[in-house]
Coordinates of C-alpha atoms in Angstrom, one line a residue:
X1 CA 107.5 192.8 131.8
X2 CA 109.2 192.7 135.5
X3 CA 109.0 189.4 136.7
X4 CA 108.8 186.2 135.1
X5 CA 105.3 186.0 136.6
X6 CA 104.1 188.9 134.6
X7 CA 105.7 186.9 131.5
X8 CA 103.3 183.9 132.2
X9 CA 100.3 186.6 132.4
X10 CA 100.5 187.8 129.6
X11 CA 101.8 184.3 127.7
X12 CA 98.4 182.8 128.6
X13 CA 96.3 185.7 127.6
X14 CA 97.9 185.4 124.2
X15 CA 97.8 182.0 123.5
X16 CA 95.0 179.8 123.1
X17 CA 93.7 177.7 126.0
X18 CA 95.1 174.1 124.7
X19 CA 99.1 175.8 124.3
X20 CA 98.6 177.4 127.7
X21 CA 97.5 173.8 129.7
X22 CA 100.3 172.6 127.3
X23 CA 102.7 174.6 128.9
X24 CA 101.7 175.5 132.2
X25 CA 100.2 171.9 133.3
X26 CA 100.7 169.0 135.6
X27 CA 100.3 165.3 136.4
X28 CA 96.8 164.7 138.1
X29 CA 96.2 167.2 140.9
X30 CA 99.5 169.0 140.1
X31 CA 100.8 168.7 143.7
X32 CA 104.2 168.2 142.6
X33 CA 103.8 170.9 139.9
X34 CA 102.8 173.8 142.5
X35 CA 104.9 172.4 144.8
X36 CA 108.2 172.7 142.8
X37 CA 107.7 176.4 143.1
X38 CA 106.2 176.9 146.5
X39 CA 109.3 174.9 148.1
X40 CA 111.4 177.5 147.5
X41 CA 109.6 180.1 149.0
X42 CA 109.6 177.8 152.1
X43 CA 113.2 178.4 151.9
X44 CA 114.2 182.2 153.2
X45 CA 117.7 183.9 152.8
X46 CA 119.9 185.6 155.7
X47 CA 121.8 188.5 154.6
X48 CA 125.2 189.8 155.9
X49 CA 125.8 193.2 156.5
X50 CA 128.6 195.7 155.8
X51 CA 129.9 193.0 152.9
X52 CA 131.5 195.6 149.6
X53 CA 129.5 194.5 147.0
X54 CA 130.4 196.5 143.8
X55 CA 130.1 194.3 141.6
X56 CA 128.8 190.5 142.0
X57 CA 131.1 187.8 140.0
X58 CA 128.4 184.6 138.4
X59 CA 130.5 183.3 135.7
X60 CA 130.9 179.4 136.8
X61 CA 132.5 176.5 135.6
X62 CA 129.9 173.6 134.6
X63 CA 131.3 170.9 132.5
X64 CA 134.3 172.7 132.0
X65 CA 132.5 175.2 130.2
X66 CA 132.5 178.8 131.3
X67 CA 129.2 180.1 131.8
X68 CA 128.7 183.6 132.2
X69 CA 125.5 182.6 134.9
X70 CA 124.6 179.2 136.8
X71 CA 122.0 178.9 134.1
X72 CA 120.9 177.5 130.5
X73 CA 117.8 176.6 128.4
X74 CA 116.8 173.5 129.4
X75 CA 115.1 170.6 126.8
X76 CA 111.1 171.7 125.8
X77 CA 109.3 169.9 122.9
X78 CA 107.0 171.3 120.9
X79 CA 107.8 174.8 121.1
X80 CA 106.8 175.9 117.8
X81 CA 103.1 175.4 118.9
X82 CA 103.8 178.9 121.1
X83 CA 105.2 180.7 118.4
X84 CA 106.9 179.9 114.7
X85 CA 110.3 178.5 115.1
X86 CA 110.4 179.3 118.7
X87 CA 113.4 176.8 119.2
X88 CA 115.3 179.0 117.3
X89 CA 114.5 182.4 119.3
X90 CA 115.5 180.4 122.3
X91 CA 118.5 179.3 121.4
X92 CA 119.5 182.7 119.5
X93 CA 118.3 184.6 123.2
X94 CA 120.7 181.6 125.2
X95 CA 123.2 182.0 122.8
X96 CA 123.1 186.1 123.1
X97 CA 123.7 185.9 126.6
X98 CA 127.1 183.3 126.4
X99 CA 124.4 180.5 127.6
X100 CA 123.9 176.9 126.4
X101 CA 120.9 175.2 124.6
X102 CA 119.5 172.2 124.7
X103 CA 117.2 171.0 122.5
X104 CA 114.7 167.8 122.8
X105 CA 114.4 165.2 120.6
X106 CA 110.9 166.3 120.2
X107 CA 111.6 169.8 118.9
X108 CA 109.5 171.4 116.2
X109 CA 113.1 172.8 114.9
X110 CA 115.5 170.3 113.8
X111 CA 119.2 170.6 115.2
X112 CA 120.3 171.1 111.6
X113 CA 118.1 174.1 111.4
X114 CA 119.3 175.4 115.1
X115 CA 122.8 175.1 114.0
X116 CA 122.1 176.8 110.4
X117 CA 120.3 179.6 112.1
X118 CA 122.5 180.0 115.2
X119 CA 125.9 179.5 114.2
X120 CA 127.9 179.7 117.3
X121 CA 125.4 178.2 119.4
X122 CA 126.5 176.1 122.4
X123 CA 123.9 172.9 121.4
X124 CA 123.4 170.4 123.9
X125 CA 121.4 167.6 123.0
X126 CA 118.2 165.7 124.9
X127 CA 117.4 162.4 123.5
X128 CA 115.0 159.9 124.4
X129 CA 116.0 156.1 124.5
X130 CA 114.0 154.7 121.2
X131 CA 112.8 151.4 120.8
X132 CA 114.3 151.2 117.0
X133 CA 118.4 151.0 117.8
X134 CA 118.8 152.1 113.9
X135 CA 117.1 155.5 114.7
X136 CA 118.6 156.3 117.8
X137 CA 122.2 155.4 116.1
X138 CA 121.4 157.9 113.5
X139 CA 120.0 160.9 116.0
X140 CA 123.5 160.5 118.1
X141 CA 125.2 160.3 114.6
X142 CA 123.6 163.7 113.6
X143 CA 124.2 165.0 117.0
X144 CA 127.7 164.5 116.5
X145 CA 127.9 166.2 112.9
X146 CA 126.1 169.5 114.3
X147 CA 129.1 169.5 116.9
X148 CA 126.9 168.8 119.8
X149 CA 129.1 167.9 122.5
X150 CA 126.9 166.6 125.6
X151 CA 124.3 164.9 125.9
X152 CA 121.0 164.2 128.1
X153 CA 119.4 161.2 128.0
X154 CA 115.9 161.7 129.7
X155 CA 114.8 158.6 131.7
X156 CA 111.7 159.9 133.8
X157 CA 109.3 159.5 131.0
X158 CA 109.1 156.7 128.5
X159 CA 105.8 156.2 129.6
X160 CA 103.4 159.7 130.1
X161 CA 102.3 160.9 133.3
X162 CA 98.2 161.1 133.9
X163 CA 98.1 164.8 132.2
X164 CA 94.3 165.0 132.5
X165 CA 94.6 169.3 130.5
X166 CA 96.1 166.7 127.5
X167 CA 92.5 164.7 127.5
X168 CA 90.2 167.6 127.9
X169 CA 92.2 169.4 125.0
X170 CA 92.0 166.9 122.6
X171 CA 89.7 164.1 121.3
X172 CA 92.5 162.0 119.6
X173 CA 96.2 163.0 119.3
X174 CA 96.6 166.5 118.1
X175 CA 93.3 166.6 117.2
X176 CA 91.4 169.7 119.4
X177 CA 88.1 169.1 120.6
X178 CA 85.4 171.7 118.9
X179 CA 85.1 174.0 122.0
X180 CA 89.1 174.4 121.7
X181 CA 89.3 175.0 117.7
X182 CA 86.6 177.9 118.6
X183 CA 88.9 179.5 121.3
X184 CA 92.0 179.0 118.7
X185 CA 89.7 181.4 116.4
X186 CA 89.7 183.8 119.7
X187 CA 93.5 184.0 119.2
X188 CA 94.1 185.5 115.8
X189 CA 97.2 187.1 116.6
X190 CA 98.8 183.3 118.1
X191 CA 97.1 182.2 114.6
X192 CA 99.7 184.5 112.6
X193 CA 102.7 184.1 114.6
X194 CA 102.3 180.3 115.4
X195 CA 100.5 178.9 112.3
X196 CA 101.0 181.1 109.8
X197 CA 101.9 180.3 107.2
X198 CA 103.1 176.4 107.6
X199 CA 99.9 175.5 110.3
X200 CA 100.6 172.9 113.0
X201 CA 104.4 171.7 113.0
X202 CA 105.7 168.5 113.3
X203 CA 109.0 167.2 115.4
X204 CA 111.9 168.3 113.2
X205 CA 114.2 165.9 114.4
X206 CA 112.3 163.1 113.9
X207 CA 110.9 164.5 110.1
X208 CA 113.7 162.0 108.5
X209 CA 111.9 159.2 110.4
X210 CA 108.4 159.7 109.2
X211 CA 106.6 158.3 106.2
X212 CA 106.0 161.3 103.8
X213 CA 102.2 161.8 104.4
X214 CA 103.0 161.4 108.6
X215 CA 105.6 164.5 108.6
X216 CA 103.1 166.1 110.2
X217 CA 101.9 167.1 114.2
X218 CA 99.3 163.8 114.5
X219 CA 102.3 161.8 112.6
X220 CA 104.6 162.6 114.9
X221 CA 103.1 162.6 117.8
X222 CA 101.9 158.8 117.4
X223 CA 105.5 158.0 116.1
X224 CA 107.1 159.1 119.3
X225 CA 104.2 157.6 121.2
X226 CA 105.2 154.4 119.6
X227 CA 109.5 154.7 119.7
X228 CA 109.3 155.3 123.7
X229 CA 111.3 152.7 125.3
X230 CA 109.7 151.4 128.6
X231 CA 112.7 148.8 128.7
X232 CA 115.1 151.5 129.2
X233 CA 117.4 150.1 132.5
X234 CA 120.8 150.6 134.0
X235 CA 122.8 148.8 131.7
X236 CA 121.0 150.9 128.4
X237 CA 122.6 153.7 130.2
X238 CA 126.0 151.9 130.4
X239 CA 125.7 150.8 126.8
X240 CA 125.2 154.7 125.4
X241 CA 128.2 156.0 127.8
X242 CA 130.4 153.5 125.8
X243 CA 128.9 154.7 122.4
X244 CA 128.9 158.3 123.3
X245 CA 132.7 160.4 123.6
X246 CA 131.1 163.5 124.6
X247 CA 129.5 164.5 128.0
X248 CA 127.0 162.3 128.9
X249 CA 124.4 163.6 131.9
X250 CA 121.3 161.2 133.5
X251 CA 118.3 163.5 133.2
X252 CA 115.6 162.1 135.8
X253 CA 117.4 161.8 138.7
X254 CA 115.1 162.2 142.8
X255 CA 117.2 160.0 145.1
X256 CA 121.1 159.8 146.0
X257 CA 121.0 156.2 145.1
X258 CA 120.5 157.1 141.3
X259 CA 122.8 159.9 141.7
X260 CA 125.2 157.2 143.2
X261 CA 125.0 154.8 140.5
X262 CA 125.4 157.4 137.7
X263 CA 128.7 158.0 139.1
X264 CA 129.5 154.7 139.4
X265 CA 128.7 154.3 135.6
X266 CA 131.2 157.3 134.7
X267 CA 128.4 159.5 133.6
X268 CA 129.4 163.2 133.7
X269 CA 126.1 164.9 135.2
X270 CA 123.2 164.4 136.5
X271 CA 120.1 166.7 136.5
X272 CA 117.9 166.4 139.4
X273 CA 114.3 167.3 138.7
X274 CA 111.0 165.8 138.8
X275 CA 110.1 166.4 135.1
X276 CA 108.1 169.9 135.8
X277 CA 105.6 168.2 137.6
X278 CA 104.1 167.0 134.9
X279 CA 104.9 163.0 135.3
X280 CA 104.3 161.1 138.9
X281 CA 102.3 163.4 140.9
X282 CA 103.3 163.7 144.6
X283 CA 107.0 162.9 144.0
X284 CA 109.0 165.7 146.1
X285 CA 110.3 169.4 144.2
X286 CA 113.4 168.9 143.2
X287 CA 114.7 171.3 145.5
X288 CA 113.6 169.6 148.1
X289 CA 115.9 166.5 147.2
X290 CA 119.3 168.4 146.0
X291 CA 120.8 168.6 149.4
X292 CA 120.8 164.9 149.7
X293 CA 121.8 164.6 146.1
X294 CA 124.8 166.6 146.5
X295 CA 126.1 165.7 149.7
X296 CA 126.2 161.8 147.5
X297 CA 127.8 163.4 144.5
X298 CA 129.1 166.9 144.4
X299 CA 132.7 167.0 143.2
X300 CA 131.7 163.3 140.9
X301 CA 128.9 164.8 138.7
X302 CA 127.9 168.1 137.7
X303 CA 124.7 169.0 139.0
X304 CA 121.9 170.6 137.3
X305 CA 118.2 171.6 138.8
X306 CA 115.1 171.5 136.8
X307 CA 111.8 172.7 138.1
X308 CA 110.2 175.5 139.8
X309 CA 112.4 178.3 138.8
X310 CA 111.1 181.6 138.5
X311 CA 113.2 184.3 140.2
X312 CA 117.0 185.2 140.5
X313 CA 116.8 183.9 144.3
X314 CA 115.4 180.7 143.0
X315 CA 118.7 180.2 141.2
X316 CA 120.7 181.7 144.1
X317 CA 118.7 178.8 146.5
X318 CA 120.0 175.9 143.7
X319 CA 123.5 177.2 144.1
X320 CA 123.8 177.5 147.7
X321 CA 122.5 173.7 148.0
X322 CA 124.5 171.9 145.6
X323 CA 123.6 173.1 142.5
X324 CA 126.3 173.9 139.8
X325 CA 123.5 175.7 137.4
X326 CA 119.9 175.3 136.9
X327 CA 117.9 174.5 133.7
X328 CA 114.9 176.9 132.8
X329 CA 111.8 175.5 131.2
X330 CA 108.9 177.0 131.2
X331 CA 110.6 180.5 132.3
X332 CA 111.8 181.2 129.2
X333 CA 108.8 179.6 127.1
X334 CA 106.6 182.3 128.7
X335 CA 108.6 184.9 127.3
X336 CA 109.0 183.1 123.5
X337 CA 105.7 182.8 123.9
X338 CA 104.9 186.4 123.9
X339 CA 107.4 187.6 121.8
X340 CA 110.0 185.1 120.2
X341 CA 113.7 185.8 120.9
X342 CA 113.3 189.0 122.7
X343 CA 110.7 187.7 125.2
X344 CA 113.1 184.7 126.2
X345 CA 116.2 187.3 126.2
X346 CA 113.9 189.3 128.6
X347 CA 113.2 186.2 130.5
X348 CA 116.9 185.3 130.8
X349 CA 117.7 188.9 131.6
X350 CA 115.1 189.5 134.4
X351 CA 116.6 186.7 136.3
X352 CA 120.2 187.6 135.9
X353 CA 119.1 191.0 137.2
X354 CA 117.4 189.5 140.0
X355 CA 120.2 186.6 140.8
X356 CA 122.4 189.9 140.8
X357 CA 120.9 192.0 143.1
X358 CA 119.8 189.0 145.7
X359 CA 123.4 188.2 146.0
X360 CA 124.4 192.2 146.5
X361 CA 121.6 192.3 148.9
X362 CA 122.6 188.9 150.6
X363 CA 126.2 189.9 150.9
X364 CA 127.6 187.1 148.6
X365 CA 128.5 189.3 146.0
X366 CA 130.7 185.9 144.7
X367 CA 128.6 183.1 143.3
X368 CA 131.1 180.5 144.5
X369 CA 130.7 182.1 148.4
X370 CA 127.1 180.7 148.3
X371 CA 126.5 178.0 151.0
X372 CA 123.5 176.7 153.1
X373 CA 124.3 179.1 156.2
X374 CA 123.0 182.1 154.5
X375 CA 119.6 180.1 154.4
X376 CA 116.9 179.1 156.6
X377 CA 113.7 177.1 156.5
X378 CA 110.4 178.6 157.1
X379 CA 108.7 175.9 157.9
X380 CA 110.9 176.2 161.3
X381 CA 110.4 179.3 162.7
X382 CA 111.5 179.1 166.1
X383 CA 114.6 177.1 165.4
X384 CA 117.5 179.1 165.1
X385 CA 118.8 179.7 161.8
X386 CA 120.7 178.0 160.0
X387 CA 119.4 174.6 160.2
X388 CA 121.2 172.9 157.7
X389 CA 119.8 169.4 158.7
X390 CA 115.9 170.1 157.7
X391 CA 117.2 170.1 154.4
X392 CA 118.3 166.4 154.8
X393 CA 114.9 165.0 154.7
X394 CA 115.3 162.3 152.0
X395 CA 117.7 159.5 153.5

């Protein structure tokens, strides 16, 4: 594989047409979804010449944590539906690669098993705000035993966005309609490394949760269907950064205002993104927004990008805007999906090799050099580069 793109080919050729929408599916008409990747490309670099470029310096700072690139695995559930224990070849290929992990609270791997399997893992931690206090006491509690040290607390969806792929897939929760059990039977070779030999998984983390004949993928699907809190507020968020010591970060984030208020609250981060596309349809790419989110925040809250990443110059966009790193979703899942481990560590690797050669070719062979001069917006072709303000288009 070269490009991520060529990852996602072959990741829906070899997965069965239900797992594919899974993964590579919107809200509604999936505006926001192809937009989060087409507003980059509206965005175009302007190199410097004669700048020695030897060798190009990404290790940054992000939480006081030394990263050895702006990026990390960002918080997917269900994983395991791609291929066995695919949580676990993420996090082994992000921990490879001196890279953090987070993993969602509606993982098919539990962060007991992540920890077991991958030692020295750098575990971040996505939870969901529950409904039933007792079990969202315990899933921090846990948390904390495994050694997770920060947190993200997802706010953008405790109710689901109109996935319409979810209702043509299945005819009740988990439960494939005939025409998609026949293409699973297409797929033998997703049938051995994906079902065999346990079948369909259920949500690790939330196993301990379950009645004994529910620890299963229908079970725990209408479990978490049920435990989402639509209540969840401003002061819910206050009430967890007194219960939690570690870094806390407000996943969900579109407008400065939020951004605002999560500073005001003593949060640690923020992550801007629009929930890959796959919640309210029409909301704005997250790239769009992270100018105006970071000329609120940056230097208060770390700031992370979600959504629409797919190439080294993607990443190199994020930075130069605000961005401390990114979070890749669906980037990496392609390559899991094709082959475990090594498929995400070839995801991770193609775009450290393409962040790396964007910034030799831009002339920013430093990471921290990166700043909105060096791009321009295509949508403005006769204005004279660069145009900082058409960035600042949410006020």
């Amino acid at each position: 594989m070269r490009s991520i793109a060529e990852m996602a080919a072959l990741a829906q050729r070899r997965v069965p047409r239900f797992a594919w929408e899974y993964l590579a599916g919107g809200a509604e008409d999936e505006l926001t979804l192809a937009r989060n990747v087409s507003a980059f490309t509206d965005i175009g670099l302007v190199p410097r010449t004669l700048v020695a470029a030897s060798a190009t310096a990404t290790e940054v700072s992000v939480l006081g944590q030394k990263l050895a690139l702006p990026m990390m695995i960002g918080p997917t559930g269900y994983n395991a539906m791609l291929y066995r224990d695919a949580d676990v070849h993420l996090a082994k290929a992000a921990t490879a690669r001196g890279l953090p992990f987070c993993l969602s609270t509606v993982s098919t791997s539990s962060m007991e098993q992540i920890v077991a399997a991958v030692p020295d893992v750098n575990l971040w931690f996505q939870l969901y705000c529950l409904r039933e206090a007792r079990i969202q006491e315990d899933l921090l509690k846990r948390a904390e035993a495994v050694g997770v040290q920060t947190l993200l607390l997802t706010s953008d969806a405790v109710v689901l966005g109109n996935r319409e792929w979810d209702k043509r897939s299945f005819v009740r929760p988990r439960q494939l309609t005939w025409r998609n059990k026949f293409d699973v039977l297409c797929h033998p070779r997703w049938m051995r490394q994906a079902l065999w030999p346990r079948g369909m998984p259920s949500l690790g983390n939330l196993d301990p949760y379950l009645p004994a004949d529910a620890r299963n993928a229908a079970g725990a699907a209408h479990f978490i269907g049920a435990q989402m809190d639509a209540e969840l507020d401003w002061q819910a968020l206050e009430r967890l950064r007194n219960r939690w010591q570690g870094k806390l970060l407000l996943k969900g984030v579109l407008h400065p205002a939020d951004a605002e208020r999560a500073a005001q609250l003593g949060l640690d981060g923020i992550v801007v993104t629009n929930h890959g596309g796959r919640q309210l349809d029409g909301s704005p790419a997250s790239i769009e927004v992270l100018p105006a989110i970071a000329a609120a925040v940056r230097g208060r809250l770390a700031i992370l990008l979600d959504g629409g990443i797919r190439r080294g110059t993607d990443i190199l966009k994020a930075r130069a805007l605000g961005a401390d790193a990114v979070l890749l979703g669906r980037a990496t899942l392609y390559g899991v999906a094709v082959a475990g481990e090594q498929g995400a560590g070839q995801s991770l690797d193609l775009l450290a090799q393409e962040l790396r050669l964007a910034m030799t070719l831009l002339g920013s062979p430093d990471i921290h050099t990166l700043d909105r001069g060096q791009l321009f917006q295509r949508s403005y072709p006769h204005s004279p580069y660069p145009q900082p303000a058409v960035f600042e288009n949410l006020q």
